[in-house]
mmCIF file of C-alpha atoms in Angstrom:
data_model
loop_
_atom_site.group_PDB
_atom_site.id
_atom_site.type_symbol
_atom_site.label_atom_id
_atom_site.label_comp_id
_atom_site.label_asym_id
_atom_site.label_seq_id
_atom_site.Cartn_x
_atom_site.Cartn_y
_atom_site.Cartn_z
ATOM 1 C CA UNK A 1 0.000 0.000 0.000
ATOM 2 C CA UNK A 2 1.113 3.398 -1.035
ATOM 3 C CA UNK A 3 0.949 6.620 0.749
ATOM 4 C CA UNK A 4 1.768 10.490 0.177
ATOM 5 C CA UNK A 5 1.828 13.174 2.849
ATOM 6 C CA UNK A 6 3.000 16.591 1.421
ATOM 7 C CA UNK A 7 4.396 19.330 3.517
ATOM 8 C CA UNK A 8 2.279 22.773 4.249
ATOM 9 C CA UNK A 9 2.322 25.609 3.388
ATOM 10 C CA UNK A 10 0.642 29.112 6.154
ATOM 11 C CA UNK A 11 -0.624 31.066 3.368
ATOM 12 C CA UNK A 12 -1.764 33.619 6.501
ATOM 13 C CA UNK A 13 -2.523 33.044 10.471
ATOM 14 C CA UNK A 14 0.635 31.876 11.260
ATOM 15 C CA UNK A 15 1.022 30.910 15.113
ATOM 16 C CA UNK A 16 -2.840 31.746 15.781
ATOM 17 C CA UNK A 17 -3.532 28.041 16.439
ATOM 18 C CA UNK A 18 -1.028 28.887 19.517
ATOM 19 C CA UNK A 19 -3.077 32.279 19.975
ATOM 20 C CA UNK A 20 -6.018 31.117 20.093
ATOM 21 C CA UNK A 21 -5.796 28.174 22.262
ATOM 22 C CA UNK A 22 -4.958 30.365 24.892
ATOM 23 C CA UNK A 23 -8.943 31.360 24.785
ATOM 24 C CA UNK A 24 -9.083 28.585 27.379
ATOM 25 C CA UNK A 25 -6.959 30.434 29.970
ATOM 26 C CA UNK A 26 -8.479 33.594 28.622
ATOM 27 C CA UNK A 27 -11.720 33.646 26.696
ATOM 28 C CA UNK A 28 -10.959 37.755 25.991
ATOM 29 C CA UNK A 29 -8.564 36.649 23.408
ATOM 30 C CA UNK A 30 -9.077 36.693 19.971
ATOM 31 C CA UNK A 31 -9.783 33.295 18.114
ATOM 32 C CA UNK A 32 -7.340 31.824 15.905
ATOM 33 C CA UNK A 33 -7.547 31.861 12.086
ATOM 34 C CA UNK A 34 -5.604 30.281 9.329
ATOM 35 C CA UNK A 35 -5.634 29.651 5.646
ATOM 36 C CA UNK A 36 -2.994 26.662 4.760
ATOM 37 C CA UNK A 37 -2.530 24.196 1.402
ATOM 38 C CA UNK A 38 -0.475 20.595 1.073
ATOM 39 C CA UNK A 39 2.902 20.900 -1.093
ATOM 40 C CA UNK A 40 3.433 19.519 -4.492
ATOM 41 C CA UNK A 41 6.505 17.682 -1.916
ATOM 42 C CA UNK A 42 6.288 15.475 0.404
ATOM 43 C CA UNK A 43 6.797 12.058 1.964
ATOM 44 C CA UNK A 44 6.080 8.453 -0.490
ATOM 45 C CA UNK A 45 6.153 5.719 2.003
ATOM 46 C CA UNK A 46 4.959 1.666 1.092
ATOM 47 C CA UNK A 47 3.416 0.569 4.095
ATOM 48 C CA UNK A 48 2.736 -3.334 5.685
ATOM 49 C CA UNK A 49 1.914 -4.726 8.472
ATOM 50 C CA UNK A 50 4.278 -6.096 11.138
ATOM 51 C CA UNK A 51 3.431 -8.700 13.626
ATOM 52 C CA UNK A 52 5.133 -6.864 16.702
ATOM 53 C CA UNK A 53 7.286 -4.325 15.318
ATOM 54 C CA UNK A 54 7.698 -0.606 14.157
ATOM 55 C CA UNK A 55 10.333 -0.831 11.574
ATOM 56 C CA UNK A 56 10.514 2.415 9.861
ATOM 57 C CA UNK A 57 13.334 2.885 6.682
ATOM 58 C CA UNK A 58 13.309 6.296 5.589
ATOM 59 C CA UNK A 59 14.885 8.310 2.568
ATOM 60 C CA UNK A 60 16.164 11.986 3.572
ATOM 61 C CA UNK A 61 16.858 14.406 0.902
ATOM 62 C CA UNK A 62 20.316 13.729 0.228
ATOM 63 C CA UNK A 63 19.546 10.595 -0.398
ATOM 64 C CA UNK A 64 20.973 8.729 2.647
ATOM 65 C CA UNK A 65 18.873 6.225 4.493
ATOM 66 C CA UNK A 66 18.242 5.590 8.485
ATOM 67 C CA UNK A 67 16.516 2.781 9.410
ATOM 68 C CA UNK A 68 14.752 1.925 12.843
ATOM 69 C CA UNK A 69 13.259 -1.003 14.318
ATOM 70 C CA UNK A 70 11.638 -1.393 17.933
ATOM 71 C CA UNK A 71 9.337 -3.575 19.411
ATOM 72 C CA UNK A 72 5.116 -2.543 19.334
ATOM 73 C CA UNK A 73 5.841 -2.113 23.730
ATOM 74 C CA UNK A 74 4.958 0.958 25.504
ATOM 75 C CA UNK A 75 8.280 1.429 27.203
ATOM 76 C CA UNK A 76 10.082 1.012 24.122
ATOM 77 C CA UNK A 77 8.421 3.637 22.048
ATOM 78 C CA UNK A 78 7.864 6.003 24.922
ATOM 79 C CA UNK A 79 11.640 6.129 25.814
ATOM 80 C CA UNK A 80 12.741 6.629 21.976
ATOM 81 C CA UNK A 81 9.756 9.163 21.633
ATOM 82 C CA UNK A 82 11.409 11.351 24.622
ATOM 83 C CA UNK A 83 14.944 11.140 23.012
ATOM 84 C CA UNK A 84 14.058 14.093 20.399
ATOM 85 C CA UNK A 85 15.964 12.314 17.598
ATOM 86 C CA UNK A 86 14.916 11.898 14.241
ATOM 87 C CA UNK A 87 12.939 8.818 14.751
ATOM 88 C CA UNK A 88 11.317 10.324 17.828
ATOM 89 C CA UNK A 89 8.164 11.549 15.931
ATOM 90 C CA UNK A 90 7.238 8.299 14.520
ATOM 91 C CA UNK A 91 8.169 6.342 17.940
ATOM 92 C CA UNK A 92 5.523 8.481 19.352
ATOM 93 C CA UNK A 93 3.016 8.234 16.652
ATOM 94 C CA UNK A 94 3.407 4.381 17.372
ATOM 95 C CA UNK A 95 2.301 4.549 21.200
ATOM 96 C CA UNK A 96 -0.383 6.774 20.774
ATOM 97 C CA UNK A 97 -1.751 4.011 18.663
ATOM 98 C CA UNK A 98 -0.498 1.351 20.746
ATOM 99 C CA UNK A 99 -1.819 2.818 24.019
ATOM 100 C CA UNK A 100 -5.132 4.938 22.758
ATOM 101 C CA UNK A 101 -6.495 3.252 19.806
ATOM 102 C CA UNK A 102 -10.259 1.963 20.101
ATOM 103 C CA UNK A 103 -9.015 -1.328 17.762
ATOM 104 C CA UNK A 104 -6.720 -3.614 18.318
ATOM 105 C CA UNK A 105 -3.103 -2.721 16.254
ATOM 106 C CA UNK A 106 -0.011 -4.739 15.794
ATOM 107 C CA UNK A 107 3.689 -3.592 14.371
ATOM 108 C CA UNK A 108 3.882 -1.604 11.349
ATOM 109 C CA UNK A 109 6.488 -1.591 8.366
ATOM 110 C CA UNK A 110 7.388 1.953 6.573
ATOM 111 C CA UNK A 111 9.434 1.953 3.333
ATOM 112 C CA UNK A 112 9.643 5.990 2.687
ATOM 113 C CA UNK A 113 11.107 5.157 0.046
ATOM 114 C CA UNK A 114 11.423 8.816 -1.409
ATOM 115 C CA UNK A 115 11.318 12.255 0.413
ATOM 116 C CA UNK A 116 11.324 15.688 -1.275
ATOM 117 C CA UNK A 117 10.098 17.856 1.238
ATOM 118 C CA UNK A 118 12.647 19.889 2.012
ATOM 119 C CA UNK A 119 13.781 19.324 5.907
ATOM 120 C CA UNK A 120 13.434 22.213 8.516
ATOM 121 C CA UNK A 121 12.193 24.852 6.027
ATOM 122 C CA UNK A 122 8.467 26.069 8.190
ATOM 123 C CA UNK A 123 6.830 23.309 5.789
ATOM 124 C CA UNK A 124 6.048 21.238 8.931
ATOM 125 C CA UNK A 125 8.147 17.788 7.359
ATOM 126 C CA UNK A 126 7.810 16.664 11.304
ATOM 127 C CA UNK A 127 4.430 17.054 10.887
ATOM 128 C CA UNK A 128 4.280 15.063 7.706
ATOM 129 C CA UNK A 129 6.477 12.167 9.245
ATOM 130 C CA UNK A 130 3.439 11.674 12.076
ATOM 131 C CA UNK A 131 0.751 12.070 9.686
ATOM 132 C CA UNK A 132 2.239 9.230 7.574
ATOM 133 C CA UNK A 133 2.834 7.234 10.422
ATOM 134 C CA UNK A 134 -0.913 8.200 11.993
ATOM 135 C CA UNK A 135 -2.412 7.162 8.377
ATOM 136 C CA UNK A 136 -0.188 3.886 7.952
ATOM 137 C CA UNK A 137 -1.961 2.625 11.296
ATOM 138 C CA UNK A 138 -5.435 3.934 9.931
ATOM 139 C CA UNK A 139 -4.934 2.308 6.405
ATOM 140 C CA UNK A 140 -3.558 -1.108 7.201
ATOM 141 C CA UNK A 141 -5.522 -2.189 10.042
ATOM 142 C CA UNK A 142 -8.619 -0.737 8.649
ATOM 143 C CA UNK A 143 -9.343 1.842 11.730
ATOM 144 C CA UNK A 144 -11.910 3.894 9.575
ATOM 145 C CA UNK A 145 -10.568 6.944 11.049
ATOM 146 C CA UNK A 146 -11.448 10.443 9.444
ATOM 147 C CA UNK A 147 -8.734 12.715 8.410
ATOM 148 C CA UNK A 148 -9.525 14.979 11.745
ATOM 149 C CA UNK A 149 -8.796 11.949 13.603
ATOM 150 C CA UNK A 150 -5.450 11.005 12.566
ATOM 151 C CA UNK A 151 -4.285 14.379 12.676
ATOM 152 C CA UNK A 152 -5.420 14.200 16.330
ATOM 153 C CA UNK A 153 -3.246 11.116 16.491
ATOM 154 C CA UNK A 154 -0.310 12.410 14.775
ATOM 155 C CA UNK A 155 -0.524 15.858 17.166
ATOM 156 C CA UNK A 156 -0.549 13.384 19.823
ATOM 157 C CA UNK A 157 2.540 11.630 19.038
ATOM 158 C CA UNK A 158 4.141 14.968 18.229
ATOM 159 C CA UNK A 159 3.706 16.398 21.192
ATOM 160 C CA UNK A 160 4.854 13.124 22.957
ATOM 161 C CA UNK A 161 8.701 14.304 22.371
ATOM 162 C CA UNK A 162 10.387 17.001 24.294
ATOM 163 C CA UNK A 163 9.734 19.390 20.926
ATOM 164 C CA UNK A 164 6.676 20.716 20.940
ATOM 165 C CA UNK A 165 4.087 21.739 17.989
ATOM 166 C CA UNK A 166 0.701 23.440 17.330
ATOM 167 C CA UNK A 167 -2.317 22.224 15.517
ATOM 168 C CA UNK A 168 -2.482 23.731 12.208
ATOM 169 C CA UNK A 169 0.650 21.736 10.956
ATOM 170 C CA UNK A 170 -0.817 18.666 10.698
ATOM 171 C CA UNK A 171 -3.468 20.596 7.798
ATOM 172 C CA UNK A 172 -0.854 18.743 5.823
ATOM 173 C CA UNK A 173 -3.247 15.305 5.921
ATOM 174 C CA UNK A 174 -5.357 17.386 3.263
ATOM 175 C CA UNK A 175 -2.585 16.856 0.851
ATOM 176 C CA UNK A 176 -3.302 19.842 -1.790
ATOM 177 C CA UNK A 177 -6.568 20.910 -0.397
ATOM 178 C CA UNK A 178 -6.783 24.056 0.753
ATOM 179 C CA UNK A 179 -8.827 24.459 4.448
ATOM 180 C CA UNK A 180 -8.826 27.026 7.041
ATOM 181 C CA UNK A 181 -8.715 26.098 10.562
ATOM 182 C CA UNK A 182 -10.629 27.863 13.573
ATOM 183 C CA UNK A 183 -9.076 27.794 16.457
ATOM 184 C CA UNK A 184 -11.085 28.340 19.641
ATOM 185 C CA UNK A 185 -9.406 27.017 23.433
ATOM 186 C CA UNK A 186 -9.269 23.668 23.140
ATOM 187 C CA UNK A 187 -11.898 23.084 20.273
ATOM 188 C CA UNK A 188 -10.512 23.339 16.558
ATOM 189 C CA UNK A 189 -13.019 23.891 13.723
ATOM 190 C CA UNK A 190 -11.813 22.524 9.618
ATOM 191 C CA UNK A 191 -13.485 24.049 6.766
ATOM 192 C CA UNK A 192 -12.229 22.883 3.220
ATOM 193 C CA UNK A 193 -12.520 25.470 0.959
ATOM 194 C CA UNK A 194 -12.332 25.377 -3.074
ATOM 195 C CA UNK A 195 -10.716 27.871 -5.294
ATOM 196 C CA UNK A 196 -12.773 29.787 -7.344
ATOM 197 C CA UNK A 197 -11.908 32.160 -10.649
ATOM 198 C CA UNK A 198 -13.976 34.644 -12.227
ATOM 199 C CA UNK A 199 -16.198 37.368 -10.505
ATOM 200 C CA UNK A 200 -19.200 36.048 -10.814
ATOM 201 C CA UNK A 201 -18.219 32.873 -9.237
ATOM 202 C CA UNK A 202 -16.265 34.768 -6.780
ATOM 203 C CA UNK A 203 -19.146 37.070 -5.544
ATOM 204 C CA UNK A 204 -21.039 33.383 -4.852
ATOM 205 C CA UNK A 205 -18.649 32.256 -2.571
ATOM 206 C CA UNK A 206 -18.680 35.322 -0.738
ATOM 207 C CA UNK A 207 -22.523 35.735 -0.452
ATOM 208 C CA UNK A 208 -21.957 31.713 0.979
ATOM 209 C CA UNK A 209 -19.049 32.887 3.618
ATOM 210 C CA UNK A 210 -21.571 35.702 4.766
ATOM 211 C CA UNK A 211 -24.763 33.259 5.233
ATOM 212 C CA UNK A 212 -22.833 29.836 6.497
ATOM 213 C CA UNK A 213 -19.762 30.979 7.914
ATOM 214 C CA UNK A 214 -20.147 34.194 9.480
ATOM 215 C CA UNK A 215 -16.765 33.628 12.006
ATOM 216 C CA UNK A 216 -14.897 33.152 8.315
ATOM 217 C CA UNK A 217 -14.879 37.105 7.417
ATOM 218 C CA UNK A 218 -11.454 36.416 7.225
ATOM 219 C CA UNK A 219 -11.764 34.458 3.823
ATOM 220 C CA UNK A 220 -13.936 37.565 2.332
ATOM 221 C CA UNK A 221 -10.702 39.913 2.290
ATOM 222 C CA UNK A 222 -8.608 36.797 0.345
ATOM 223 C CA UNK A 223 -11.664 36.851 -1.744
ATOM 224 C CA UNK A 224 -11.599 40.604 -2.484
ATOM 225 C CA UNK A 225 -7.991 40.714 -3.176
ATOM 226 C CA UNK A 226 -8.020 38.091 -5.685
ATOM 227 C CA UNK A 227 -10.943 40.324 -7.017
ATOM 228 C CA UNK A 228 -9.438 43.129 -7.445
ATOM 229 C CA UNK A 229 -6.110 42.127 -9.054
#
């Protein structure tokens, strides 16, 4: 089984999933907006099942290749997940699946094979690592998890290693759809959005932001700009 996981690019709102989870502590602050798209780069990973093991081979940029294996055990994944190395973010990915899934999981096998995302650039490639891992689990052992739900997984696993990360870089499990992301305390809202061209077609949209999504004014000035260029 194949899978691709592209990097993501903030077209505006960086940091405002940070922002506005803070409504929690403080419900004075603002809420947290964001407009993000997928890459045309990313991670290509075969994935397999594994009776009792993560074995992850991966492909960096230069072409080199690390390889990991570990044992499907709690202790095991937790204590790579905390050493912040490169394998860290899919060790984690692993125990949150291990330890929190609803179904039953086993070991998993990840060839990624090919990467051409390029590496610490703000295109969240940690983020695409956990998503691959998070949709691996999802795809082999037939989990029937939506897309919100493994980026919950693969946010989870992130956050299980001393680095930490907000919520609007996993957006990258949309591959190259565009969505904005609402962020409110605790609660995040996802609303895929299309691209539209012409005026007509424009001043639609618009007229559909204003009746359906009236906390999405945000989208309107995108809208208007695009409009008047």
């Amino acid at each position: 089984m194949k899978i691709f996981v592209p990097g993501r690019l903030c077209i505006f709102g960086e940091h405002s999933d940070w922002a506005g989870g803070y409504r929690h502590l403080n419900p004075k602050l603002e809420i947290g907006y964001t407009l993000l798209v997928g890459t045309n780069q990313g991670l290509y990973a075969q994935v397999k099942p594994h009776p009792n093991q993560l074995v992850l081979n991966t492909s960096l940029g230069d072409g080199t290749r690390k390889s990991l294996t570990l044992p499907m055990e709690a202790q095991a994944l937790r204590v790579e997940a905390r050493k912040g190395g490169f394998f860290s973010y899919a060790a984690g990915v692993a125990y949150q699946f291990l330890v929190g899934a609803h179904n039953y999981v086993g070991g998993i096998e990840i060839d990624n094979y090919l990467t051409d995302l390029p590496i610490q650039k703000g295109l969240s490639s940690s983020a695409a690592i956990c998503v691959l891992v998070a949709r691996a689990f999802n795809l082999v052992y037939d989990l029937k998890m939506s897309i919100q739900e493994e980026m919950e997984f693969a946010y989870l696993g992130e956050i299980t290693i001393p680095s930490r990360c907000g919520r609007m870089d996993q957006a990258c499990a949309y591959g190259n759809r565009p969505i904005a992301m609402i962020f409110d305390g605790t609660h995040t809202d996802i609303i895929e959005l299309i691209i539209v061209q012409g005026k007509e077609n424009q001043q639609k949209v618009i007229e559909i932001i204003e009746r359906d999504f009236p906390q999405m004014q945000c989208l309107k000035l995108t809208i208007y700009a695009e409009k008047s260029n």
